[in-house]
PDB file of C-alpha atoms in Angstrom:
ATOM      1  CA  MET A  83     -41.871 -25.476   5.160  1.00 61.00           C
ATOM      2  CA  SER A  84     -44.906 -27.058   6.820  1.00 81.00           C
ATOM      3  CA  THR A  85     -48.094 -25.105   7.544  1.00 89.00           C
ATOM      4  CA  VAL A  86     -51.039 -26.067   9.749  1.00 91.00           C
ATOM      5  CA  VAL A  87     -54.157 -23.923  10.171  1.00 95.00           C
ATOM      6  CA  VAL A  88     -56.830 -24.495  12.826  1.00 96.00           C
ATOM      7  CA  THR A  89     -59.980 -22.403  13.357  1.00 97.00           C
ATOM      8  CA  ARG A  90     -62.420 -22.572  16.281  1.00 97.00           C
ATOM      9  CA  LEU A  91     -65.568 -20.638  17.128  1.00 97.00           C
ATOM     10  CA  ILE A  92     -65.688 -19.544  20.767  1.00 97.00           C
ATOM     11  CA  ASP A  93     -68.949 -18.296  22.259  1.00 96.00           C
ATOM     12  CA  ALA A  94     -67.396 -15.340  24.069  1.00 97.00           C
ATOM     13  CA  PRO A  95     -66.525 -11.796  22.971  1.00 98.00           C
ATOM     14  CA  VAL A  96     -63.104 -11.022  21.518  1.00 98.00           C
ATOM     15  CA  ALA A  97     -62.015  -9.023  24.591  1.00 97.00           C
ATOM     16  CA  ALA A  98     -62.729 -11.958  26.931  1.00 97.00           C
ATOM     17  CA  VAL A  99     -61.006 -14.501  24.688  1.00 97.00           C
ATOM     18  CA  TRP A 100     -57.979 -12.219  24.258  1.00 98.00           C
ATOM     19  CA  GLN A 101     -57.750 -11.653  28.010  1.00 97.00           C
ATOM     20  CA  VAL A 102     -57.749 -15.358  28.816  1.00 97.00           C
ATOM     21  CA  PHE A 103     -55.322 -16.279  26.053  1.00 96.00           C
ATOM     22  CA  THR A 104     -52.761 -13.571  26.800  1.00 97.00           C
ATOM     23  CA  ASP A 105     -52.782 -13.862  30.606  1.00 96.00           C
ATOM     24  CA  LEU A 106     -49.580 -15.884  30.707  1.00 96.00           C
ATOM     25  CA  SER A 107     -49.571 -16.276  34.489  1.00 93.00           C
ATOM     26  CA  ARG A 108     -52.781 -18.343  34.281  1.00 95.00           C
ATOM     27  CA  ARG A 109     -52.080 -20.482  31.172  1.00 94.00           C
ATOM     28  CA  ARG A 110     -51.274 -23.551  33.260  1.00 94.00           C
ATOM     29  CA  GLU A 111     -54.729 -23.334  34.852  1.00 95.00           C
ATOM     30  CA  TRP A 112     -56.664 -23.786  31.614  1.00 95.00           C
ATOM     31  CA  LEU A 113     -54.338 -25.468  29.110  1.00 95.00           C
ATOM     32  CA  THR A 114     -54.679 -29.158  29.956  1.00 94.00           C
ATOM     33  CA  ALA A 115     -51.340 -30.199  28.425  1.00 93.00           C
ATOM     34  CA  VAL A 116     -49.299 -27.416  30.052  1.00 95.00           C
ATOM     35  CA  THR A 117     -47.520 -28.351  33.275  1.00 95.00           C
ATOM     36  CA  ARG A 118     -45.378 -25.229  33.795  1.00 96.00           C
ATOM     37  CA  VAL A 119     -45.174 -21.630  32.552  1.00 97.00           C
ATOM     38  CA  GLU A 120     -42.311 -19.257  33.242  1.00 97.00           C
ATOM     39  CA  VAL A 121     -42.833 -15.671  32.111  1.00 97.00           C
ATOM     40  CA  ARG A 122     -39.421 -14.234  31.216  1.00 97.00           C
ATOM     41  CA  THR A 123     -40.457 -10.590  30.685  1.00 96.00           C
ATOM     42  CA  HIS A 124     -42.458  -8.104  32.745  1.00 93.00           C
ATOM     43  CA  GLY A 125     -45.276  -5.827  31.691  1.00 94.00           C
ATOM     44  CA  PRO A 126     -48.318  -6.253  29.473  1.00 95.00           C
ATOM     45  CA  PHE A 127     -48.554  -8.849  26.716  1.00 97.00           C
ATOM     46  CA  ASP A 128     -47.055  -7.163  23.648  1.00 98.00           C
ATOM     47  CA  ALA A 129     -44.281  -7.466  21.068  1.00 98.00           C
ATOM     48  CA  GLY A 130     -41.166  -8.580  22.951  1.00 98.00           C
ATOM     49  CA  THR A 131     -43.011 -10.688  25.548  1.00 98.00           C
ATOM     50  CA  VAL A 132     -41.185 -13.988  26.206  1.00 98.00           C
ATOM     51  CA  TRP A 133     -42.283 -17.080  28.102  1.00 97.00           C
ATOM     52  CA  ARG A 134     -41.290 -20.720  28.471  1.00 97.00           C
ATOM     53  CA  GLU A 135     -43.956 -23.384  28.475  1.00 94.00           C
ATOM     54  CA  THR A 136     -43.596 -27.043  29.454  1.00 95.00           C
ATOM     55  CA  ARG A 137     -46.104 -29.522  28.045  1.00 92.00           C
ATOM     56  CA  ALA A 138     -46.811 -33.156  28.816  1.00 90.00           C
ATOM     57  CA  MET A 139     -46.338 -35.381  25.784  1.00 83.00           C
ATOM     58  CA  ALA A 140     -48.438 -38.403  24.813  1.00 80.00           C
ATOM     59  CA  ASP A 141     -45.463 -40.704  25.504  1.00 84.00           C
ATOM     60  CA  GLY A 142     -45.263 -39.515  29.128  1.00 85.00           C
ATOM     61  CA  GLY A 143     -42.322 -37.168  28.587  1.00 89.00           C
ATOM     62  CA  GLU A 144     -42.266 -33.393  28.646  1.00 93.00           C
ATOM     63  CA  VAL A 145     -41.091 -30.751  26.217  1.00 89.00           C
ATOM     64  CA  THR A 146     -40.220 -27.138  27.056  1.00 92.00           C
ATOM     65  CA  GLU A 147     -40.393 -24.422  24.425  1.00 91.00           C
ATOM     66  CA  GLU A 148     -39.670 -20.711  24.555  1.00 95.00           C
ATOM     67  CA  PHE A 149     -42.055 -18.319  22.808  1.00 96.00           C
ATOM     68  CA  ARG A 150     -41.407 -14.703  21.806  1.00 97.00           C
ATOM     69  CA  VAL A 151     -44.137 -12.325  20.666  1.00 98.00           C
ATOM     70  CA  ARG A 152     -42.950 -10.797  17.383  1.00 98.00           C
ATOM     71  CA  GLU A 153     -46.033  -8.748  16.492  1.00 98.00           C
ATOM     72  CA  CYS A 154     -49.060  -7.745  18.538  1.00 98.00           C
ATOM     73  CA  GLU A 155     -52.225  -5.879  17.575  1.00 98.00           C
ATOM     74  CA  VAL A 156     -54.480  -5.892  20.660  1.00 97.00           C
ATOM     75  CA  PRO A 157     -57.051  -7.562  20.535  1.00 97.00           C
ATOM     76  CA  GLU A 158     -56.951  -8.660  16.898  1.00 97.00           C
ATOM     77  CA  ARG A 159     -53.834 -10.765  16.391  1.00 98.00           C
ATOM     78  CA  PHE A 160     -50.361 -11.652  17.544  1.00 98.00           C
ATOM     79  CA  VAL A 161     -47.439 -13.587  16.114  1.00 98.00           C
ATOM     80  CA  VAL A 162     -45.078 -15.705  18.194  1.00 97.00           C
ATOM     81  CA  SER A 163     -41.929 -17.569  17.243  1.00 96.00           C
ATOM     82  CA  SER A 164     -40.280 -20.535  18.873  1.00 93.00           C
ATOM     83  CA  PRO A 165     -36.925 -22.071  18.031  1.00 88.00           C
ATOM     84  CA  GLY A 166     -37.218 -25.834  17.976  1.00 74.00           C
ATOM     85  CA  ILE A 167     -34.784 -28.697  17.683  1.00 66.00           C
ATOM     86  CA  GLY A 168     -34.018 -28.835  13.972  1.00 69.00           C
ATOM     87  CA  ALA A 169     -36.885 -26.487  13.060  1.00 75.00           C
ATOM     88  CA  ASP A 170     -38.170 -23.010  13.878  1.00 86.00           C
ATOM     89  CA  TYR A 171     -41.857 -22.289  14.331  1.00 90.00           C
ATOM     90  CA  ARG A 172     -43.979 -19.200  13.781  1.00 94.00           C
ATOM     91  CA  MET A 173     -47.593 -19.056  14.933  1.00 95.00           C
ATOM     92  CA  THR A 174     -50.105 -16.368  14.042  1.00 98.00           C
ATOM     93  CA  TYR A 175     -53.202 -16.117  16.230  1.00 98.00           C
ATOM     94  CA  SER A 176     -56.144 -14.036  15.027  1.00 98.00           C
ATOM     95  CA  PHE A 177     -59.309 -13.131  16.931  1.00 98.00           C
ATOM     96  CA  VAL A 178     -62.238 -12.015  14.758  1.00 98.00           C
ATOM     97  CA  PRO A 179     -65.618 -10.975  16.179  1.00 98.00           C
ATOM     98  CA  VAL A 180     -68.663 -12.806  14.856  1.00 97.00           C
ATOM     99  CA  ILE A 181     -71.048 -10.015  13.855  1.00 95.00           C
ATOM    100  CA  SER A 182     -74.058 -11.912  12.531  1.00 93.00           C
ATOM    101  CA  GLY A 183     -75.905 -15.178  12.802  1.00 92.00           C
ATOM    102  CA  ARG A 184     -76.616 -17.360  15.763  1.00 92.00           C
ATOM    103  CA  HIS A 185     -73.051 -17.008  17.158  1.00 93.00           C
ATOM    104  CA  ARG A 186     -73.140 -13.210  17.036  1.00 94.00           C
ATOM    105  CA  GLY A 187     -70.940 -11.800  19.785  1.00 96.00           C
ATOM    106  CA  GLY A 188     -68.624 -14.781  19.661  1.00 97.00           C
ATOM    107  CA  THR A 189     -65.050 -14.968  18.433  1.00 98.00           C
ATOM    108  CA  MET A 190     -63.529 -16.882  15.540  1.00 98.00           C
ATOM    109  CA  VAL A 191     -59.995 -17.832  16.560  1.00 98.00           C
ATOM    110  CA  THR A 192     -57.557 -18.972  13.883  1.00 98.00           C
ATOM    111  CA  VAL A 193     -54.048 -20.288  14.490  1.00 97.00           C
ATOM    112  CA  LYS A 194     -51.601 -20.651  11.622  1.00 96.00           C
ATOM    113  CA  GLN A 195     -48.417 -22.545  12.507  1.00 93.00           C
ATOM    114  CA  GLU A 196     -45.517 -22.537  10.080  1.00 91.00           C
ATOM    115  CA  GLY A 197     -42.462 -24.696  10.639  1.00 84.00           C
ATOM    116  CA  ALA A 198     -39.191 -24.477   8.784  1.00 80.00           C
ATOM    117  CA  PRO A 199     -36.271 -26.901   9.177  1.00 76.00           C
ATOM    118  CA  THR A 200     -33.067 -25.207  10.370  1.00 75.00           C
ATOM    119  CA  ALA A 201     -30.587 -28.056  10.087  1.00 65.00           C
ATOM    120  CA  PRO A 202     -29.941 -30.866   7.590  1.00 61.00           C
ATOM    121  CA  ALA A 203     -31.335 -33.424  10.043  1.00 55.00           C
ATOM    122  CA  GLY A 204     -34.496 -31.326  10.386  1.00 54.00           C
ATOM    123  CA  ARG A 205     -34.939 -31.299   6.608  1.00 49.00           C
ATOM    124  CA  ILE A 206     -34.606 -35.074   6.436  1.00 46.00           C
ATOM    125  CA  LEU A 207     -37.062 -35.574   9.300  1.00 47.00           C
ATOM    126  CA  ALA A 208     -39.507 -33.157   7.633  1.00 51.00           C
ATOM    127  CA  LEU A 209     -39.412 -35.298   4.485  1.00 44.00           C
ATOM    128  CA  ILE A 210     -39.913 -38.534   6.394  1.00 41.00           C
ATOM    129  CA  PHE A 211     -42.375 -37.423   9.094  1.00 44.00           C
ATOM    130  CA  GLY A 212     -43.863 -34.244   7.578  1.00 48.00           C
ATOM    131  CA  GLY A 213     -47.470 -35.470   7.444  1.00 49.00           C
ATOM    132  CA  LEU A 214     -47.330 -37.060  10.883  1.00 47.00           C
ATOM    133  CA  ALA A 215     -45.788 -33.920  12.394  1.00 56.00           C
ATOM    134  CA  ALA A 216     -48.501 -31.760  10.814  1.00 61.00           C
ATOM    135  CA  GLU A 217     -51.233 -34.042  12.208  1.00 68.00           C
ATOM    136  CA  THR A 218     -49.648 -33.922  15.656  1.00 71.00           C
ATOM    137  CA  ALA A 219     -49.350 -30.117  15.555  1.00 75.00           C
ATOM    138  CA  GLU A 220     -52.952 -29.803  14.393  1.00 85.00           C
ATOM    139  CA  GLY A 221     -54.133 -31.990  17.268  1.00 85.00           C
ATOM    140  CA  VAL A 222     -52.221 -29.903  19.825  1.00 84.00           C
ATOM    141  CA  LEU A 223     -53.575 -26.639  18.409  1.00 89.00           C
ATOM    142  CA  ARG A 224     -57.162 -27.990  18.374  1.00 90.00           C
ATOM    143  CA  ARG A 225     -56.873 -29.113  22.002  1.00 92.00           C
ATOM    144  CA  ASP A 226     -55.529 -25.693  23.016  1.00 92.00           C
ATOM    145  CA  LEU A 227     -58.458 -23.947  21.316  1.00 93.00           C
ATOM    146  CA  ASP A 228     -60.937 -26.388  22.895  1.00 93.00           C
ATOM    147  CA  ASP A 229     -59.402 -25.590  26.313  1.00 94.00           C
ATOM    148  CA  LEU A 230     -59.693 -21.873  25.549  1.00 93.00           C
ATOM    149  CA  ALA A 231     -63.351 -22.254  24.552  1.00 93.00           C
ATOM    150  CA  ALA A 232     -64.102 -24.106  27.787  1.00 94.00           C
ATOM    151  CA  VAL A 233     -62.694 -21.337  29.994  1.00 92.00           C
ATOM    152  CA  ALA A 234     -63.601 -18.222  27.972  1.00 86.00           C
TER     153      ALA A 234
END
């Protein structure tokens, strides 16, 4: 299993950051790598919410992934899962208010992505490209949080 953790301070209150991040209909507007979002469920963002997201890749291609909210504690944290090709992913997003210091009133956002190979080929690729895949995932997560900070 591979784990990547990224944390970013955002100078906006938790409620505002949560609202931006969980408004699936507007994700394409602020996530620079996202080219298409298709919300598959109706109602508020909560456990059971499903959406498909298409992202532009560095090589010029695109990749589409489906995400399902597994756990949701508004506005503190949520967990999503995504089946991949040869690996399954689980991401935990947490939103913690900054209560002291010069960033008081801001939000500390942490994303923990865990990936587990699901097929023999995925296990082999994880052994060969594990570090590179982790660096790539970390870069994507950092860019997403930078985009979130810019809009929140």
